[in-house]
């Protein structure tokens, strides 16, 4: 079973009144400062990403996800942070490296208890997408992401080697979408349930 | 959580016979200044085996440091934004049999309440 997710980007200088309308018409997670490469909102699959008539939307980067694995440790999660990482593994990467990369990502929750719920998915569509993987987590606090996750030695000392252009084992393209938003409900409990 | 202070970065460049001078020159002219700008301090450089061989590889070892994890991310972010860094290592790799980069911390690591 697959599900959909999208990154939504507004035009520069989008009309503020229309933006308010969009935010009330669609269930969008507004990206917090510090997000990189993923536009202005995450659409996590509730209803439709952008109802018709919103010309201020420049791009809806929609992906179809097929779950590799995930854990919902707290099905009653009520916030506060959902984080999404969309990435592209280089197409000429050896299959055993890709498998090791996926295993390493899925071991992160064992080393970083601040990760509450998580899912690793392959991007299986649309055919034009540039992304290959989606790595999602939910945290009780923003510090859980920005301190416990980002500053963990497991992250920078091991996982990042798959992303780092200075490391011989890099297989992930440098252009990633690292986005996060506040939420009052669990996207992953609904998706994995 | 684990609290990490100084982080060491160990580069091991196993160089094709006859290429040591070229790799030394590349590192000196193409990497040192940028590394310093990214916050890396060069602590030590070694050669092993300790004499240049003519029919077998030698390994050049560079030990760098950054003060802590935020400084590590600052280094990493700057390298990611500069396409010249990946191009530099591709040029070095053309002279090498193998290259490794490892990160090292004090052992045992300190634990702290958060």
Short mmCIF file of C-alpha atoms in Angstrom, two decimals:
data_model
loop_
_atom_site.label_atom_id
_atom_site.label_comp_id
_atom_site.label_asym_id
_atom_site.label_seq_id
_atom_site.Cartn_x
_atom_site.Cartn_y
_atom_site.Cartn_z
CA UNK A 1 0.00 0.00 0.00
CA UNK A 2 1.34 3.42 -0.89
CA UNK A 3 0.55 6.90 0.34
CA UNK A 4 1.26 10.39 -0.93
CA UNK A 5 3.20 13.37 0.40
CA UNK A 6 3.99 16.72 -1.20
CA UNK A 7 6.21 19.73 -0.71
CA UNK A 8 4.38 22.91 -1.63
CA UNK A 9 6.18 26.06 -2.75
CA UNK A 10 4.60 29.51 -3.11
CA UNK A 11 5.50 32.07 -5.75
CA UNK A 12 7.82 34.85 -4.57
CA UNK A 13 5.67 37.71 -3.39
CA UNK A 14 2.55 35.57 -3.01
CA UNK A 15 -0.43 37.62 -1.89
CA UNK A 16 -0.65 37.36 1.90
CA UNK A 17 -4.44 37.24 1.87
CA UNK A 18 -4.41 34.35 -0.60
CA UNK A 19 -1.81 32.58 1.52
CA UNK A 20 -4.11 32.79 4.54
CA UNK A 21 -6.91 31.37 2.38
CA UNK A 22 -4.68 28.52 1.25
CA UNK A 23 -3.64 27.72 4.81
CA UNK A 24 -7.26 27.51 5.90
CA UNK A 25 -8.38 25.52 2.84
CA UNK A 26 -5.72 22.80 2.92
CA UNK A 27 -4.12 20.72 5.68
CA UNK A 28 -0.55 21.92 5.25
CA UNK A 29 2.37 21.89 7.68
CA UNK A 30 4.05 25.28 7.50
CA UNK A 31 7.81 24.85 7.44
CA UNK A 32 9.75 26.24 10.36
CA UNK A 33 12.95 28.33 10.07
CA UNK A 34 15.97 26.13 9.36
CA UNK A 35 14.29 23.91 6.78
CA UNK A 36 16.26 23.47 3.57
CA UNK A 37 15.32 22.75 -0.02
CA UNK A 38 11.64 21.92 0.36
CA UNK A 39 9.55 25.03 -0.21
CA UNK A 40 7.01 26.42 2.24
CA UNK A 41 4.70 23.57 3.31
CA UNK A 42 4.52 19.81 3.71
CA UNK A 43 1.30 18.14 2.72
CA UNK A 44 1.10 14.85 4.60
CA UNK A 45 -1.73 13.25 2.71
CA UNK A 46 -4.82 14.77 4.34
CA UNK A 47 -7.52 15.71 1.80
CA UNK A 48 -5.92 17.44 -1.24
CA UNK A 49 -2.56 19.27 -1.28
CA UNK A 50 -3.85 22.42 -2.95
CA UNK A 51 -7.52 23.03 -3.80
CA UNK A 52 -8.04 24.48 -7.28
CA UNK A 53 -7.78 28.21 -7.83
CA UNK A 54 -4.63 28.98 -5.83
CA UNK A 55 -2.44 30.65 -8.45
CA UNK A 56 0.05 31.73 -5.79
CA UNK A 57 1.34 28.15 -5.60
CA UNK A 58 4.47 27.78 -7.74
CA UNK A 59 5.10 24.07 -7.26
CA UNK A 60 3.58 20.96 -5.72
CA UNK A 61 6.31 18.35 -5.52
CA UNK A 62 4.15 15.29 -5.04
CA UNK A 63 5.64 11.86 -4.28
CA UNK A 64 4.17 8.43 -3.88
CA UNK A 65 5.69 6.47 -1.00
CA UNK A 66 6.04 2.75 -0.43
CA UNK A 67 6.98 1.88 3.14
CA UNK A 68 10.23 0.02 3.81
CA UNK A 69 9.73 0.00 7.57
CA UNK A 70 8.51 2.18 10.38
CA UNK A 71 7.55 2.18 14.03
CA UNK A 72 4.76 4.01 15.80
CA UNK A 73 5.95 4.01 19.39
CA UNK A 74 3.26 6.50 20.44
CA UNK A 75 0.02 6.14 18.50
CA UNK A 76 -1.48 8.96 20.55
CA UNK A 77 1.28 11.38 19.59
CA UNK A 78 -0.15 14.91 19.80
CA UNK A 79 2.85 16.95 18.72
CA UNK A 80 4.89 18.82 18.31
CA UNK A 81 7.23 18.26 15.34
CA UNK A 82 7.00 16.27 12.10
CA UNK A 83 10.18 16.14 10.06
CA UNK A 84 10.54 14.94 6.46
CA UNK A 85 13.76 14.30 4.55
CA UNK A 86 13.44 13.68 0.82
CA UNK A 87 16.66 12.56 -0.83
CA UNK A 88 18.03 11.09 -4.01
CA UNK A 89 20.45 8.16 -3.97
CA UNK A 90 22.69 8.41 -7.01
CA UNK A 91 21.46 5.92 -9.64
CA UNK A 92 24.87 4.27 -10.09
CA UNK A 93 25.23 3.48 -6.37
CA UNK A 94 26.03 -0.19 -5.62
CA UNK A 95 23.02 -2.14 -4.37
CA UNK A 96 24.85 -3.28 -1.24
CA UNK A 97 25.65 0.35 -0.38
CA UNK A 98 22.00 1.35 -0.79
CA UNK A 99 20.93 -1.53 1.45
CA UNK A 100 23.53 -0.56 4.07
CA UNK A 101 22.39 3.07 3.90
CA UNK A 102 18.77 2.05 4.49
CA UNK A 103 19.78 -0.19 7.42
CA UNK A 104 21.83 2.63 8.95
CA UNK A 105 18.91 5.06 8.73
CA UNK A 106 16.53 2.58 10.33
CA UNK A 107 19.00 2.03 13.20
CA UNK A 108 18.91 5.73 14.13
CA UNK A 109 15.90 5.41 16.47
CA UNK A 110 17.86 2.80 18.49
CA UNK A 111 20.55 5.41 19.13
CA UNK A 112 18.42 8.54 19.34
CA UNK A 113 15.53 8.08 21.78
CA UNK A 114 14.12 11.52 20.91
CA UNK A 115 12.75 9.95 17.70
CA UNK A 116 9.21 8.97 18.70
CA UNK A 117 7.59 7.63 15.52
CA UNK A 118 9.41 7.04 12.25
CA UNK A 119 9.09 5.68 8.73
CA UNK A 120 11.51 5.02 5.90
CA UNK A 121 9.92 4.78 2.47
CA UNK A 122 10.99 4.38 -1.12
CA UNK A 123 9.69 6.96 -3.53
CA UNK A 124 7.92 4.96 -6.24
CA UNK A 125 6.30 7.76 -8.22
CA UNK A 126 5.53 9.77 -10.15
CA UNK A 127 7.93 8.70 -12.94
CA UNK A 128 9.29 12.26 -13.18
CA UNK A 129 10.29 12.54 -9.50
CA UNK A 130 13.93 13.12 -8.67
CA UNK A 131 13.58 11.65 -5.15
CA UNK A 132 14.33 8.02 -4.22
CA UNK A 133 13.74 7.91 -0.44
CA UNK A 134 11.67 9.62 2.23
CA UNK A 135 12.83 9.53 5.88
CA UNK A 136 10.23 10.82 8.33
CA UNK A 137 10.22 11.24 12.07
CA UNK A 138 8.01 12.73 14.79
CA UNK A 139 9.39 14.41 17.91
CA UNK A 140 7.84 15.70 21.11
CA UNK A 141 9.91 18.90 20.93
CA UNK A 142 11.87 20.93 18.40
CA UNK A 143 14.98 20.28 20.49
CA UNK A 144 14.43 16.59 19.89
CA UNK A 145 15.16 17.25 16.23
CA UNK A 146 17.61 20.13 16.39
CA UNK A 147 19.70 18.92 19.33
CA UNK A 148 19.16 15.23 20.07
CA UNK A 149 18.92 14.15 16.41
CA UNK A 150 21.25 16.61 14.70
CA UNK A 151 24.00 16.56 17.35
CA UNK A 152 23.98 12.81 17.94
CA UNK A 153 27.37 11.22 17.18
CA UNK A 154 25.44 8.45 15.48
CA UNK A 155 24.15 11.06 13.04
CA UNK A 156 27.24 13.10 12.22
CA UNK A 157 29.75 10.33 12.91
CA UNK A 158 28.12 7.54 10.92
CA UNK A 159 24.94 8.35 9.00
CA UNK A 160 26.16 11.57 7.43
CA UNK A 161 28.95 9.70 5.64
CA UNK A 162 26.34 8.62 3.08
CA UNK A 163 25.59 12.32 2.40
CA UNK A 164 29.01 13.96 2.81
CA UNK A 165 30.82 14.99 -0.42
CA UNK A 166 34.15 14.57 1.41
CA UNK A 167 33.47 10.91 2.20
CA UNK A 168 34.34 8.15 -0.31
CA UNK A 169 31.11 6.31 0.55
CA UNK A 170 28.77 9.21 -0.28
CA UNK A 171 25.82 7.97 -2.35
CA UNK A 172 23.21 10.68 -1.64
CA UNK A 173 22.90 13.72 -3.91
CA UNK A 174 23.70 17.00 -2.15
CA UNK A 175 20.32 18.52 -3.01
CA UNK A 176 18.00 17.30 -0.29
CA UNK A 177 14.73 18.54 1.15
CA UNK A 178 15.06 18.74 4.96
CA UNK A 179 11.79 20.18 6.22
CA UNK A 180 9.86 20.22 9.48
CA UNK A 181 6.69 21.72 10.80
CA UNK A 182 4.61 21.90 13.93
CA UNK A 183 1.76 19.42 14.21
CA UNK A 184 -0.84 18.42 16.77
CA UNK A 185 -1.35 14.90 15.47
CA UNK A 186 0.63 11.94 14.24
CA UNK A 187 0.92 11.63 10.49
CA UNK A 188 2.81 8.38 10.87
CA UNK A 189 0.30 6.72 13.20
CA UNK A 190 -2.35 7.37 10.57
CA UNK A 191 -0.09 6.25 7.72
CA UNK A 192 1.33 3.13 9.35
CA UNK A 193 -1.73 2.17 11.35
CA UNK B 1 22.74 12.16 25.88
CA UNK B 2 26.38 11.94 24.90
CA UNK B 3 28.18 15.26 25.09
CA UNK B 4 30.94 15.51 22.52
CA UNK B 5 33.77 17.98 22.85
CA UNK B 6 36.65 18.10 20.43
CA UNK B 7 36.20 15.90 17.36
CA UNK B 8 39.19 14.58 15.46
CA UNK B 9 38.99 13.90 11.73
CA UNK B 10 41.43 11.32 10.40
CA UNK B 11 42.11 11.27 6.67
CA UNK B 12 44.08 8.29 5.36
CA UNK B 13 45.19 8.61 1.74
CA UNK B 14 46.79 5.45 0.37
CA UNK B 15 48.75 6.82 -2.55
CA UNK B 16 49.82 5.06 -5.75
CA UNK B 17 53.62 4.62 -6.02
CA UNK B 18 55.21 7.69 -7.57
CA UNK B 19 52.31 10.00 -6.64
CA UNK B 20 53.28 11.20 -3.14
CA UNK B 21 54.65 14.53 -4.29
CA UNK B 22 51.56 15.20 -6.38
CA UNK B 23 49.20 14.44 -3.50
CA UNK B 24 51.26 16.52 -1.04
CA UNK B 25 51.09 19.41 -3.48
CA UNK B 26 47.35 19.00 -4.01
CA UNK B 27 46.72 18.99 -0.26
CA UNK B 28 48.93 22.01 0.34
CA UNK B 29 47.65 24.10 -2.54
CA UNK B 30 44.08 22.86 -2.93
CA UNK B 31 42.79 21.95 0.52
CA UNK B 32 44.60 23.50 3.50
CA UNK B 33 43.32 27.07 3.16
CA UNK B 34 39.71 26.01 2.54
CA UNK B 35 39.82 23.56 5.43
CA UNK B 36 40.99 26.33 7.76
CA UNK B 37 38.13 28.55 6.53
CA UNK B 38 35.71 25.72 7.33
CA UNK B 39 37.06 25.64 10.90
CA UNK B 40 39.37 22.64 10.65
CA UNK B 41 42.68 22.73 12.51
CA UNK B 42 45.48 20.56 11.16
CA UNK B 43 46.95 18.74 14.17
CA UNK B 44 49.43 16.37 12.56
CA UNK B 45 50.55 14.81 9.31
CA UNK B 46 52.19 11.41 9.04
CA UNK B 47 53.71 9.14 6.39
CA UNK B 48 53.57 5.36 6.65
CA UNK B 49 55.58 3.29 5.93
CA UNK B 50 58.00 6.02 7.00
CA UNK B 51 59.92 6.17 3.75
CA UNK B 52 58.66 6.64 0.21
CA UNK B 53 58.32 3.33 -1.59
CA UNK B 54 58.68 3.07 -5.32
CA UNK B 55 56.81 -0.17 -5.98
CA UNK B 56 54.12 -0.12 -3.28
CA UNK B 57 51.66 2.47 -1.97
CA UNK B 58 52.42 4.79 0.90
CA UNK B 59 49.77 6.23 3.18
CA UNK B 60 49.57 9.92 4.02
CA UNK B 61 47.66 10.52 7.24
CA UNK B 62 46.17 13.89 8.16
CA UNK B 63 44.73 14.49 11.61
CA UNK B 64 42.38 17.46 11.88
CA UNK B 65 40.12 18.71 14.64
CA UNK B 66 37.03 20.83 15.17
CA UNK B 67 35.95 22.04 18.64
CA UNK B 68 32.56 20.30 18.92
CA UNK B 69 29.51 18.96 17.07
CA UNK B 70 28.12 22.38 16.00
CA UNK B 71 31.55 23.18 14.55
CA UNK B 72 31.51 19.80 12.81
CA UNK B 73 28.18 20.71 11.15
CA UNK B 74 29.54 24.14 10.21
CA UNK B 75 32.47 22.42 8.50
CA UNK B 76 30.19 19.91 6.82
CA UNK B 77 27.73 22.56 5.66
CA UNK B 78 30.47 24.71 4.15
CA UNK B 79 31.93 21.72 2.30
CA UNK B 80 28.47 20.81 0.99
CA UNK B 81 27.91 24.31 -0.38
CA UNK B 82 31.23 24.39 -2.25
CA UNK B 83 31.27 22.14 -5.35
CA UNK B 84 35.05 22.59 -5.46
CA UNK B 85 35.44 20.34 -2.40
CA UNK B 86 34.03 17.23 -4.10
CA UNK B 87 36.01 18.10 -7.24
CA UNK B 88 39.16 18.36 -5.14
CA UNK B 89 38.72 14.89 -3.63
CA UNK B 90 37.99 13.43 -7.06
CA UNK B 91 41.35 14.80 -8.21
CA UNK B 92 43.11 13.36 -5.14
CA UNK B 93 41.36 10.00 -5.58
CA UNK B 94 42.82 9.73 -9.09
CA UNK B 95 46.24 9.39 -7.39
CA UNK B 96 45.11 6.99 -4.66
CA UNK B 97 44.51 3.28 -4.22
CA UNK B 98 42.13 3.99 -1.35
CA UNK B 99 40.99 6.85 0.85
CA UNK B 100 39.22 6.86 4.21
CA UNK B 101 37.93 9.57 6.50
CA UNK B 102 37.10 8.70 10.10
CA UNK B 103 35.78 10.71 13.03
CA UNK B 104 37.14 10.16 16.51
CA UNK B 105 36.08 11.27 19.99
CA UNK B 106 37.50 10.79 23.44
CA UNK B 107 36.79 7.41 24.96
CA UNK B 108 34.82 6.91 27.07
CA UNK B 109 32.51 9.71 25.97
CA UNK B 110 31.10 12.00 28.65
CA UNK B 111 27.44 11.62 29.61
CA UNK B 112 25.33 14.55 30.74
CA UNK B 113 21.77 15.18 31.81
CA UNK B 114 19.60 17.16 29.44
#
